[in-house]
Amino acid sequence: MRADRVFAYGAAAGLLGDLLLGDPRRGHPVAAFGRAAGAVERVLWRDHRGWGALHTAVCVGGAVSLAAVADRSVRTSRSASFALTAAATWSVVGGTSLGREARAIGGALAAGDIEVARERLPHLCGRDPQALDADGIARAVVESVAENTSDAVVGALVWGAAAGVPGLVGFRAVNTLDAMVGHRSAKYWRYGWASARLDDVAGWPGARLTAVLAAVAGSDPRGAVRAWRVDAVKHPSPNAGPVEASFAGALGVRLGGTLSYAGRVEHRPVLNGGGRAVEVGDIERAVRLSRRVGWLALGASVAGRLLVNGLRAKGRTS
């Protein structure tokens, strides 16, 4: 079995494992990484960009190094390489848990229990739930599903195709570290700068692929492309903008507007302004679109890896 086929079969098995099993309830590798990164932060934290950059280098570099050692140790066995790739993919993707949380909130809203929906919302995103009514919660959920489709599924597959197991692990380490220290708060404004910028760079290709695939898999491809082209640049995030705009157009809804994080009110640009307001039923539509995008991303990543390897082989023989 060739190395590119090992990735194809292993990543497919890992994605299927996530679909069937979701995230492990105990002993999740990402949670272990988070605890380790927190321990490093307690030692290194200073209100300084340089110390934050060191924190990023230690945590991400350590995770990638361990993954590279594990990958190298099984390289002589295709079956072991397949198993490692499958386990790594299952560990770093989170599409099933994303959909499960979104549907739980949607179910609470459909039942008219807004307090339960508010209690569950922090499991999905960092919005202030008490500042949101039912429509605001539904919009927040759809936006989070869109953004996390890129962060929790597509981005990891893209980097896995590019760099194997170290790419899978490295991307999730970067993304997790950004969630921990990359936000704009007084404590992390300087210290989390390096993590936030690295996450922007690492997330760039996955976000664009997510936007393309949302247009392909959605019910309104032209609307998705139009919203992406017109509105994505207005978003403060270089990666969330294309993803959320494309999802908005694909679903025919209007995203963005006023929101609140940790007591701080932000006025985000409206994405797909010609769409209708988000309804509770759109949560299920967003989850289904997210799942289709995830499987299409697997196919695109495998095809891209096969194409690049084929061109390299052709170049060596010419």
mmCIF file of N, CA and C in Angstrom, residues 124-184:
data_model
loop_
_atom_site.group_PDB
_atom_site.id
_atom_site.type_symbol
_atom_site.label_atom_id
_atom_site.label_comp_id
_atom_site.label_asym_id
_atom_site.label_seq_id
_atom_site.Cartn_x
_atom_site.Cartn_y
_atom_site.Cartn_z
ATOM 1 N N LEU A 124 -20.609 25.391 22.465
ATOM 2 C CA LEU A 124 -20.414 25.527 21.027
ATOM 3 C C LEU A 124 -19.637 26.782 20.648
ATOM 4 N N CYS A 125 -19.877 27.873 21.357
ATOM 5 C CA CYS A 125 -19.204 29.125 21.008
ATOM 6 C C CYS A 125 -19.120 30.032 22.230
ATOM 7 N N GLY A 126 -18.393 31.121 22.088
ATOM 8 C CA GLY A 126 -18.124 31.992 23.219
ATOM 9 C C GLY A 126 -19.066 33.177 23.360
ATOM 10 N N ARG A 127 -20.215 33.132 22.700
ATOM 11 C CA ARG A 127 -21.169 34.248 22.803
ATOM 12 C C ARG A 127 -21.749 34.332 24.219
ATOM 13 N N ASP A 128 -22.213 35.518 24.580
ATOM 14 C CA ASP A 128 -22.915 35.702 25.842
ATOM 15 C C ASP A 128 -24.359 35.223 25.666
ATOM 16 N N PRO A 129 -24.730 34.071 26.189
ATOM 17 C CA PRO A 129 -26.066 33.526 25.907
ATOM 18 C C PRO A 129 -27.198 34.360 26.480
ATOM 19 N N GLN A 130 -26.966 35.008 27.621
ATOM 20 C CA GLN A 130 -28.044 35.781 28.233
ATOM 21 C C GLN A 130 -28.414 37.008 27.410
ATOM 22 N N ALA A 131 -27.526 37.416 26.504
ATOM 23 C CA ALA A 131 -27.806 38.582 25.670
ATOM 24 C C ALA A 131 -28.569 38.225 24.406
ATOM 25 N N LEU A 132 -28.901 36.925 24.221
ATOM 26 C CA LEU A 132 -29.511 36.461 22.974
ATOM 27 C C LEU A 132 -30.921 35.954 23.191
ATOM 28 N N ASP A 133 -31.806 36.276 22.251
ATOM 29 C CA ASP A 133 -33.121 35.657 22.228
ATOM 30 C C ASP A 133 -33.043 34.384 21.390
ATOM 31 N N ALA A 134 -34.162 33.744 21.131
ATOM 32 C CA ALA A 134 -34.155 32.473 20.412
ATOM 33 C C ALA A 134 -33.570 32.619 19.006
ATOM 34 N N ASP A 135 -33.952 33.679 18.300
ATOM 35 C CA ASP A 135 -33.423 33.881 16.950
ATOM 36 C C ASP A 135 -31.927 34.157 16.986
ATOM 37 N N GLY A 136 -31.487 34.913 17.991
ATOM 38 C CA GLY A 136 -30.069 35.200 18.120
ATOM 39 C C GLY A 136 -29.256 33.953 18.420
ATOM 40 N N ILE A 137 -29.813 33.059 19.227
ATOM 41 C CA ILE A 137 -29.129 31.798 19.522
ATOM 42 C C ILE A 137 -29.046 30.953 18.253
ATOM 43 N N ALA A 138 -30.127 30.878 17.506
ATOM 44 C CA ALA A 138 -30.118 30.098 16.267
ATOM 45 C C ALA A 138 -29.081 30.636 15.298
ATOM 46 N N ARG A 139 -28.991 31.937 15.177
ATOM 47 C CA ARG A 139 -27.990 32.533 14.290
ATOM 48 C C ARG A 139 -26.576 32.221 14.768
ATOM 49 N N ALA A 140 -26.352 32.314 16.082
ATOM 50 C CA ALA A 140 -25.037 32.004 16.631
ATOM 51 C C ALA A 140 -24.648 30.556 16.355
ATOM 52 N N VAL A 141 -25.620 29.657 16.458
ATOM 53 C CA VAL A 141 -25.345 28.246 16.209
ATOM 54 C C VAL A 141 -24.963 28.021 14.750
ATOM 55 N N VAL A 142 -25.710 28.594 13.826
ATOM 56 C CA VAL A 142 -25.409 28.422 12.403
ATOM 57 C C VAL A 142 -24.028 28.986 12.078
ATOM 58 N N GLU A 143 -23.712 30.153 12.627
ATOM 59 C CA GLU A 143 -22.390 30.737 12.398
ATOM 60 C C GLU A 143 -21.284 29.852 12.966
ATOM 61 N N SER A 144 -21.511 29.286 14.139
ATOM 62 C CA SER A 144 -20.513 28.419 14.761
ATOM 63 C C SER A 144 -20.343 27.120 13.982
ATOM 64 N N VAL A 145 -21.436 26.563 13.491
ATOM 65 C CA VAL A 145 -21.339 25.354 12.676
ATOM 66 C C VAL A 145 -20.505 25.632 11.429
ATOM 67 N N ALA A 146 -20.757 26.772 10.798
ATOM 68 C CA ALA A 146 -19.986 27.121 9.597
ATOM 69 C C ALA A 146 -18.504 27.247 9.909
ATOM 70 N N GLU A 147 -18.173 28.058 10.905
ATOM 71 C CA GLU A 147 -16.763 28.304 11.218
ATOM 72 C C GLU A 147 -16.066 27.028 11.679
ATOM 73 N N ASN A 148 -16.731 26.245 12.506
ATOM 74 C CA ASN A 148 -16.103 25.038 13.037
ATOM 75 C C ASN A 148 -16.039 23.902 12.028
ATOM 76 N N THR A 149 -16.818 23.970 10.966
ATOM 77 C CA THR A 149 -16.637 23.005 9.886
ATOM 78 C C THR A 149 -15.239 23.137 9.303
ATOM 79 N N SER A 150 -14.791 24.376 9.182
ATOM 80 C CA SER A 150 -13.421 24.614 8.721
ATOM 81 C C SER A 150 -12.403 24.256 9.790
ATOM 82 N N ASP A 151 -12.619 24.725 11.015
ATOM 83 C CA ASP A 151 -11.632 24.542 12.078
ATOM 84 C C ASP A 151 -11.551 23.102 12.575
ATOM 85 N N ALA A 152 -12.690 22.425 12.668
ATOM 86 C CA ALA A 152 -12.724 21.108 13.306
ATOM 87 C C ALA A 152 -12.693 19.944 12.324
ATOM 88 N N VAL A 153 -12.833 20.228 11.026
ATOM 89 C CA VAL A 153 -12.864 19.121 10.061
ATOM 90 C C VAL A 153 -11.967 19.407 8.859
ATOM 91 N N VAL A 154 -12.339 20.382 8.061
ATOM 92 C CA VAL A 154 -11.691 20.573 6.760
ATOM 93 C C VAL A 154 -10.222 20.966 6.903
ATOM 94 N N GLY A 155 -9.926 21.904 7.797
ATOM 95 C CA GLY A 155 -8.541 22.336 7.953
ATOM 96 C C GLY A 155 -7.621 21.195 8.330
ATOM 97 N N ALA A 156 -8.079 20.341 9.229
ATOM 98 C CA ALA A 156 -7.256 19.197 9.638
ATOM 99 C C ALA A 156 -7.010 18.257 8.466
ATOM 100 N N LEU A 157 -8.031 17.988 7.648
ATOM 101 C CA LEU A 157 -7.863 17.097 6.504
ATOM 102 C C LEU A 157 -6.904 17.682 5.478
ATOM 103 N N VAL A 158 -6.969 18.976 5.274
ATOM 104 C CA VAL A 158 -6.059 19.627 4.331
ATOM 105 C C VAL A 158 -4.610 19.469 4.780
ATOM 106 N N TRP A 159 -4.347 19.738 6.062
ATOM 107 C CA TRP A 159 -2.985 19.623 6.552
ATOM 108 C C TRP A 159 -2.561 18.174 6.685
ATOM 109 N N GLY A 160 -3.501 17.273 6.909
ATOM 110 C CA GLY A 160 -3.176 15.854 6.897
ATOM 111 C C GLY A 160 -2.731 15.408 5.515
ATOM 112 N N ALA A 161 -3.430 15.888 4.482
ATOM 113 C CA ALA A 161 -3.029 15.553 3.114
ATOM 114 C C ALA A 161 -1.658 16.118 2.790
ATOM 115 N N ALA A 162 -1.358 17.282 3.328
ATOM 116 C CA ALA A 162 -0.074 17.920 3.034
ATOM 117 C C ALA A 162 1.080 17.317 3.818
ATOM 118 N N ALA A 163 0.844 16.939 5.071
ATOM 119 C CA ALA A 163 1.965 16.525 5.934
ATOM 120 C C ALA A 163 1.679 15.288 6.760
ATOM 121 N N GLY A 164 0.652 14.519 6.435
ATOM 122 C CA GLY A 164 0.390 13.278 7.144
ATOM 123 C C GLY A 164 -0.027 13.508 8.588
ATOM 124 N N VAL A 165 0.333 12.563 9.446
ATOM 125 C CA VAL A 165 -0.044 12.633 10.856
ATOM 126 C C VAL A 165 0.475 13.907 11.529
ATOM 127 N N PRO A 166 1.740 14.330 11.300
ATOM 128 C CA PRO A 166 2.175 15.600 11.902
ATOM 129 C C PRO A 166 1.326 16.786 11.463
ATOM 130 N N GLY A 167 0.837 16.770 10.218
ATOM 131 C CA GLY A 167 -0.032 17.849 9.756
ATOM 132 C C GLY A 167 -1.365 17.846 10.462
ATOM 133 N N LEU A 168 -1.954 16.666 10.631
ATOM 134 C CA LEU A 168 -3.211 16.550 11.360
ATOM 135 C C LEU A 168 -3.075 17.084 12.778
ATOM 136 N N VAL A 169 -2.047 16.588 13.477
ATOM 137 C CA VAL A 169 -1.846 16.963 14.879
ATOM 138 C C VAL A 169 -1.467 18.430 15.002
ATOM 139 N N GLY A 170 -0.584 18.885 14.108
ATOM 140 C CA GLY A 170 -0.137 20.273 14.181
ATOM 141 C C GLY A 170 -1.264 21.261 13.990
ATOM 142 N N PHE A 171 -2.139 20.993 13.017
ATOM 143 C CA PHE A 171 -3.249 21.920 12.797
ATOM 144 C C PHE A 171 -4.153 21.992 14.013
ATOM 145 N N ARG A 172 -4.478 20.834 14.582
ATOM 146 C CA ARG A 172 -5.376 20.859 15.743
ATOM 147 C C ARG A 172 -4.703 21.522 16.933
ATOM 148 N N ALA A 173 -3.394 21.365 17.079
ATOM 149 C CA ALA A 173 -2.679 22.040 18.162
ATOM 150 C C ALA A 173 -2.752 23.552 17.996
ATOM 151 N N VAL A 174 -2.530 24.024 16.778
ATOM 152 C CA VAL A 174 -2.605 25.463 16.502
ATOM 153 C C VAL A 174 -4.000 25.990 16.794
ATOM 154 N N ASN A 175 -5.014 25.270 16.319
ATOM 155 C CA ASN A 175 -6.391 25.700 16.499
ATOM 156 C C ASN A 175 -6.793 25.712 17.967
ATOM 157 N N THR A 176 -6.368 24.693 18.710
ATOM 158 C CA THR A 176 -6.695 24.613 20.140
ATOM 159 C C THR A 176 -5.996 25.722 20.911
ATOM 160 N N LEU A 177 -4.741 25.984 20.584
ATOM 161 C CA LEU A 177 -3.994 27.027 21.277
ATOM 162 C C LEU A 177 -4.599 28.403 21.014
ATOM 163 N N ASP A 178 -5.053 28.623 19.792
ATOM 164 C CA ASP A 178 -5.709 29.892 19.478
ATOM 165 C C ASP A 178 -6.973 30.071 20.317
ATOM 166 N N ALA A 179 -7.744 28.988 20.496
ATOM 167 C CA ALA A 179 -8.953 29.070 21.319
ATOM 168 C C ALA A 179 -8.625 29.360 22.772
ATOM 169 N N MET A 180 -7.451 28.929 23.226
ATOM 170 C CA MET A 180 -7.077 29.124 24.622
ATOM 171 C C MET A 180 -6.536 30.524 24.890
ATOM 172 N N VAL A 181 -5.657 31.021 24.005
ATOM 173 C CA VAL A 181 -4.965 32.284 24.305
ATOM 174 C C VAL A 181 -5.056 33.310 23.175
ATOM 175 N N GLY A 182 -5.683 32.958 22.050
ATOM 176 C CA GLY A 182 -5.666 33.857 20.904
ATOM 177 C C GLY A 182 -6.759 34.897 20.866
ATOM 178 N N HIS A 183 -7.606 34.961 21.891
ATOM 179 C CA HIS A 183 -8.715 35.915 21.860
ATOM 180 C C HIS A 183 -8.276 37.278 22.386
ATOM 181 N N ARG A 184 -9.095 38.270 22.089
ATOM 182 C CA ARG A 184 -8.744 39.654 22.430
ATOM 183 C C ARG A 184 -9.224 40.004 23.833
#
